[in-house]
Coordinates of C-alpha atoms in Angstrom, one line a residue:
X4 CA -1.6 -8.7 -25.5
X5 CA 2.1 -7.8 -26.9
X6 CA 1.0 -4.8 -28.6
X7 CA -0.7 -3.1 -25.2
X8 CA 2.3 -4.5 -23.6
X9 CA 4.8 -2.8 -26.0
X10 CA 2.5 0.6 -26.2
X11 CA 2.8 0.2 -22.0
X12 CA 6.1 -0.1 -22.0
X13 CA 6.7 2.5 -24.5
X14 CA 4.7 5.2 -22.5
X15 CA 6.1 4.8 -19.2
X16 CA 8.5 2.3 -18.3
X17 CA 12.0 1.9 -16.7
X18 CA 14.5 -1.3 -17.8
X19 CA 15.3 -3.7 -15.9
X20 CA 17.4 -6.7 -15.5
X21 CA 16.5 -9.9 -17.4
X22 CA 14.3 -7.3 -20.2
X23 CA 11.3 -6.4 -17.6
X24 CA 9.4 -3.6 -17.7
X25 CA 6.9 -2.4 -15.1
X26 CA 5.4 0.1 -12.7
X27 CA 3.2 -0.4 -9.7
X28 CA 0.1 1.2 -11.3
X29 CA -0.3 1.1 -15.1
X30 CA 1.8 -1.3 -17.1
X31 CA 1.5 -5.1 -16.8
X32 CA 5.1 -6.9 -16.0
X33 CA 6.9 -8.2 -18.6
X34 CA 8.3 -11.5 -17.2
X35 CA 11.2 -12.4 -14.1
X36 CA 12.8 -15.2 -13.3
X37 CA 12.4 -17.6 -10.3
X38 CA 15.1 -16.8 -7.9
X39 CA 18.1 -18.9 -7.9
X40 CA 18.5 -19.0 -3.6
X41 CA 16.2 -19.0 -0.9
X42 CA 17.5 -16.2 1.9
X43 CA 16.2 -15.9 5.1
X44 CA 13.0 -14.1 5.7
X45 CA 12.9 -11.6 8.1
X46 CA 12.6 -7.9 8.0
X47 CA 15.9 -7.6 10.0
X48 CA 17.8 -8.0 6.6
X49 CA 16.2 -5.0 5.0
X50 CA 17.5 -6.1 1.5
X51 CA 15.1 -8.1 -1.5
X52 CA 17.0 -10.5 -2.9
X53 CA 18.7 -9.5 -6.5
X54 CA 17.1 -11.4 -8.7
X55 CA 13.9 -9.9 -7.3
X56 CA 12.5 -7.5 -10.3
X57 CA 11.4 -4.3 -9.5
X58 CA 8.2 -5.8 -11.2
X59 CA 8.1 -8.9 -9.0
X60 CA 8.7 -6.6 -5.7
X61 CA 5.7 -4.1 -7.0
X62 CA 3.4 -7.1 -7.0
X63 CA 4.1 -8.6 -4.1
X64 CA 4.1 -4.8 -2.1
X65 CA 0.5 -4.9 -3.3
X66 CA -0.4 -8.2 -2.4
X67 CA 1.1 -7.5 1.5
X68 CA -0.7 -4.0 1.3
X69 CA -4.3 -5.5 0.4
X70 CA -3.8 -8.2 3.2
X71 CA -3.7 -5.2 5.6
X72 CA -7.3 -4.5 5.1
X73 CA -8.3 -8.3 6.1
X74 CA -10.0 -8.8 2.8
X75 CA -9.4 -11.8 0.8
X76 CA -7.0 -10.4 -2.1
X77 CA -7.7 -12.0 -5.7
X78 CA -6.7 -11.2 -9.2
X79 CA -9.7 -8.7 -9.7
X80 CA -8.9 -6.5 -6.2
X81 CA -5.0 -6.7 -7.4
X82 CA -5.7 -5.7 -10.6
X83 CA -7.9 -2.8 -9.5
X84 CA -5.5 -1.5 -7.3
X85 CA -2.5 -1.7 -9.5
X86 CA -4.3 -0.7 -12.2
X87 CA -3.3 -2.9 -14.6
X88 CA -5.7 -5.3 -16.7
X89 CA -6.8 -8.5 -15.8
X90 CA -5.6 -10.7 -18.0
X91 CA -2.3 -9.3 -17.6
X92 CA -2.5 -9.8 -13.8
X93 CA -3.4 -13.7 -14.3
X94 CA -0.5 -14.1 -16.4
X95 CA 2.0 -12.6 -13.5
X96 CA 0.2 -14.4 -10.5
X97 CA 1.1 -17.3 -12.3
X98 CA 4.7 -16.7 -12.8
X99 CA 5.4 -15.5 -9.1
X100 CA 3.7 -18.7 -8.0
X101 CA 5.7 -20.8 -10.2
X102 CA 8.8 -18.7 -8.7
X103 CA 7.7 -19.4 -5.2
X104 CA 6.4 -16.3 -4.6
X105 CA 2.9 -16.6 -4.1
X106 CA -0.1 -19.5 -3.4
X107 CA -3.2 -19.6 -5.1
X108 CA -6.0 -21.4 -2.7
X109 CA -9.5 -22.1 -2.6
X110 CA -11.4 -19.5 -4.3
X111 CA -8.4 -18.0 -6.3
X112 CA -7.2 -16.5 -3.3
X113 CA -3.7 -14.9 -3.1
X114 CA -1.3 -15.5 0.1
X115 CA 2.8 -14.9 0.1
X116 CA 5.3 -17.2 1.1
X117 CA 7.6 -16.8 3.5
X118 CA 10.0 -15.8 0.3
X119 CA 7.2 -13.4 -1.4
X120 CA 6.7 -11.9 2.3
X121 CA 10.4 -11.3 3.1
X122 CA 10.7 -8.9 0.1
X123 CA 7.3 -7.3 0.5
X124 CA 8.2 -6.3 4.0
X125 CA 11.6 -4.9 2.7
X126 CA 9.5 -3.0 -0.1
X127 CA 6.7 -1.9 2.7
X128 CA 9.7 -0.2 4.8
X129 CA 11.4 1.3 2.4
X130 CA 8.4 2.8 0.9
X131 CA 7.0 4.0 4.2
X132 CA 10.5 5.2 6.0
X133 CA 10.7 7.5 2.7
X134 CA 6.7 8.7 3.0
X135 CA 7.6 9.9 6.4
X136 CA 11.0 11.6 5.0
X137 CA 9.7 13.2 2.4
X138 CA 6.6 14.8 4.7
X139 CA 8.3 15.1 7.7
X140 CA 11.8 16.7 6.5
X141 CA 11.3 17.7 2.7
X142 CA 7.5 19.1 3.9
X143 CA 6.2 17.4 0.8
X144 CA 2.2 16.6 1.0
X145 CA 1.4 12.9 1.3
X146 CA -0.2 12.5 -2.2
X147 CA 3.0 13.5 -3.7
X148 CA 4.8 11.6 -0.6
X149 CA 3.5 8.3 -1.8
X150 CA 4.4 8.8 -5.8
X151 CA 7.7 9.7 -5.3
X152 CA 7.9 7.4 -2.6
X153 CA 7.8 4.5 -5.2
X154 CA 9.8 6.0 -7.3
X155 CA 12.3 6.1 -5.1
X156 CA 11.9 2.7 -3.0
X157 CA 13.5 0.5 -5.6
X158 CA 17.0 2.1 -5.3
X159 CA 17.1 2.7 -1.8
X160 CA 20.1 0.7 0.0
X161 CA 20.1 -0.9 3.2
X162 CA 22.8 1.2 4.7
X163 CA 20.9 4.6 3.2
X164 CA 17.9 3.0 4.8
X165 CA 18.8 2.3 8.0
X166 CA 20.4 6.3 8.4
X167 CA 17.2 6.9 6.8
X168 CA 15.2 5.6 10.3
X169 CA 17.7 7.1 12.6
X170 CA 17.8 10.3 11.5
X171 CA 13.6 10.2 11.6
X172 CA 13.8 9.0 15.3
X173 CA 12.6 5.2 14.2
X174 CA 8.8 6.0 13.4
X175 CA 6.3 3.4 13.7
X176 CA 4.2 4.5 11.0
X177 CA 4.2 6.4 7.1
X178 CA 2.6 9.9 7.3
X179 CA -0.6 8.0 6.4
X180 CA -0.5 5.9 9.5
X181 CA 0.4 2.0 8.4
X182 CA 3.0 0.5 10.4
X183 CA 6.3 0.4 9.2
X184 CA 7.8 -3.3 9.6
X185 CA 10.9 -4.0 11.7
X186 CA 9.8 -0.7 14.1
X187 CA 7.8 -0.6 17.5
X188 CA 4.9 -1.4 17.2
X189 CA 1.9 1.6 17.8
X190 CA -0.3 1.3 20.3
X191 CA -2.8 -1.0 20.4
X192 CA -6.2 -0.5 19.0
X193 CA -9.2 -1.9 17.4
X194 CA -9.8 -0.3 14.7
X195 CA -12.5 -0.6 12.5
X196 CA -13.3 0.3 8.6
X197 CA -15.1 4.1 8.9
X198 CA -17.5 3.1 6.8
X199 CA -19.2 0.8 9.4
X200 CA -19.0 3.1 12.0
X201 CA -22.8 4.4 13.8
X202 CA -24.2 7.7 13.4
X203 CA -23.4 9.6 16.2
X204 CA -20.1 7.9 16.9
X205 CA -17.2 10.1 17.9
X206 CA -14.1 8.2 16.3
X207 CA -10.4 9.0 16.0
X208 CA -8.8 8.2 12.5
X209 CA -5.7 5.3 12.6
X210 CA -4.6 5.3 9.0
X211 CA -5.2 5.8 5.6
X212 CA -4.8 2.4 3.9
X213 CA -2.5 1.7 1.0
X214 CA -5.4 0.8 -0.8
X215 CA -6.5 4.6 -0.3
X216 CA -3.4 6.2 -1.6
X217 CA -3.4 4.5 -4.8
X218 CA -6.3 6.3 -5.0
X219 CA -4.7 10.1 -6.0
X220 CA -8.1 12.0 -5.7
X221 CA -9.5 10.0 -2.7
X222 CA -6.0 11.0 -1.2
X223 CA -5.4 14.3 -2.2
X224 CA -9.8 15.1 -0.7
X225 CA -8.8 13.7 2.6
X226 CA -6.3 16.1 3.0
X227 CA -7.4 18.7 1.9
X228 CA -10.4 18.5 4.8
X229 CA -7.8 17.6 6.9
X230 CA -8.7 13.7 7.7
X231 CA -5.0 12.2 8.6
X232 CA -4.0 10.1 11.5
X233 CA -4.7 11.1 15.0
X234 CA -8.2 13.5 14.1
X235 CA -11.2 13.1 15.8
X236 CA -14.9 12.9 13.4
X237 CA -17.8 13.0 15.0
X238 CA -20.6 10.6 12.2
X239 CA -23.3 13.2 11.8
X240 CA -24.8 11.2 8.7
X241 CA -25.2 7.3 7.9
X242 CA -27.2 6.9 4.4
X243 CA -26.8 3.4 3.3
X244 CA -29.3 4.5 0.8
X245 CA -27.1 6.7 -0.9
X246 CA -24.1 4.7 0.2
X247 CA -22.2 7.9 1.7
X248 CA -21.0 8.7 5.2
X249 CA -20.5 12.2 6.5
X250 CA -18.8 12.8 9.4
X251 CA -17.8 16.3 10.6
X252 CA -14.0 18.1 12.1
X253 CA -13.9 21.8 13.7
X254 CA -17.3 23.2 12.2
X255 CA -16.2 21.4 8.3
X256 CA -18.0 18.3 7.2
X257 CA -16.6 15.8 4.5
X258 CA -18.8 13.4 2.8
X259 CA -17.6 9.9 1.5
X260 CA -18.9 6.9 -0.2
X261 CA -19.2 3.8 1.4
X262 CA -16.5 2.0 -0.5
X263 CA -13.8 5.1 0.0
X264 CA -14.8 4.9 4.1
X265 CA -14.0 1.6 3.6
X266 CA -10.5 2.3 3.2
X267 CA -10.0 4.5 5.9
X268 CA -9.6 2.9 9.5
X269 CA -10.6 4.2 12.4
X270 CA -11.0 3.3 16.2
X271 CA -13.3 4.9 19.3
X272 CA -11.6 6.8 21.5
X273 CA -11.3 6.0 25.4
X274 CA -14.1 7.4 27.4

């Protein structure tokens, strides 16, 4: 374990305080310390408290971004997303629940505290104001949105951030569609996971999970056909028996696997 964690850290890693090392997707964390005061939680304050690692705040932004989907998060799904192994991912959920930051329930099953949710929200706006920056005004694509994104997230101040909002009008939602917290709400819909939507269906796409952009290629094929927020698909093919879905845009069809529909939400249209 120390030698993968010091050939990690080695490859790819940025310092930070108290000797951790980390990224969102690839190295495991080194180690953090529980924090020393309990702030208030609500997005309002738009700042993490300090003795919140970069590491701790990448974990928790995960956590938050797999409870969107309405799935039961565990260690496996975390550690999938994030890339990172398994055992390495035991070892942190049992430091950030030691430091207050998590609860492990029935079935291993991961929740935030109020603590762990406060700085996940922070984390979630930051990285999602910057997403719609970097599309919006920079014209960047949203695959390379989302990496720089998080490289950028961590040293992003409340004051930059909230010019950051102003100057983009106070959007309600990343380029990929997930709302951003502390904004207006989006209008209400009931969406649904593409992948269990009917053959025939005409269905309007709501957003593009976070689960979806840590997938790069998944991310970088739906734009390229042109699936983003907003666009209509007519389902031209259900094959549960080859476990794809192919839907069809403007005379173009795109073709997906079950799982990757899975991660793309959409809702049906008014008649």
């Amino acid at each position: 374990m120390k030698e993968r964690i010091a050939e990690a850290a080695s490859a790819r890693s940025l310092p930070l305080p108290g000797g951790c090392s980390y990224t969102r997707h690839g190295e495991p964390m080194a180690r953090f310390s529980p924090p020393n005061a309990v702030r208030s939680s609500t997005p309002k304050t738009r700042s993490a408290p300090k003795d919140a690692t970069a590491s701790v705040q990448d974990y928790l932004a995960a956590i938050y971004d797999l409870q969107s989907s309405g799935k039961p998060v565990i260690g496996a799904r975390l550690a999938k997303h994030m890339a990172i192994s398994a055992p390495a991912v035991t070892e942190a959920i049992q430091r950030l629940s030691r430091a207050g930051y998590v609860r492990v329930g029935r079935g291993k099953e991961l929740t935030l505290t109020p603590r762990g949710r406060q700085i996940a929200e922070v984390m979630a706006r930051r990285h999602r104001l910057l997403e719609r920056w970097l599309t919006d005004t920079l014209g960047l694509n949203w695959t390379d949105a989302h990496e720089e994104a998080h490289r950028l997230e961590h040293a992003l101040s409340p004051r930059v951030e909230d010019r950051l909002a102003e100057l983009l009008g106070m959007p309600s939602t990343c380029p990929h569609g997930n709302p951003i917290p502390g904004m207006a709400k989006p209008t209400r819909v009931e969406p649904f996971p593409l992948a269990q939507a009917r053959e025939g269906a005409t269905v309007v796409v709501e957003r593009i999970t976070e689960e979806a952009e840590a997938d790069k290629k998944l991310l970088e094929h739906l734009w390229k056909n042109d699936v983003r927020p907003g666009r209509r698909l007519k389902i031209t093919e259900v094959a549960p028996w080859a476990g794809t879905i192919t839907a069809a845009r403007d005379g173009q069809t795109i073709t997906l696997g079950l799982p990757a529909a899975a991660k793309i939400w959409v809702y049906l249209p008014k008649p």
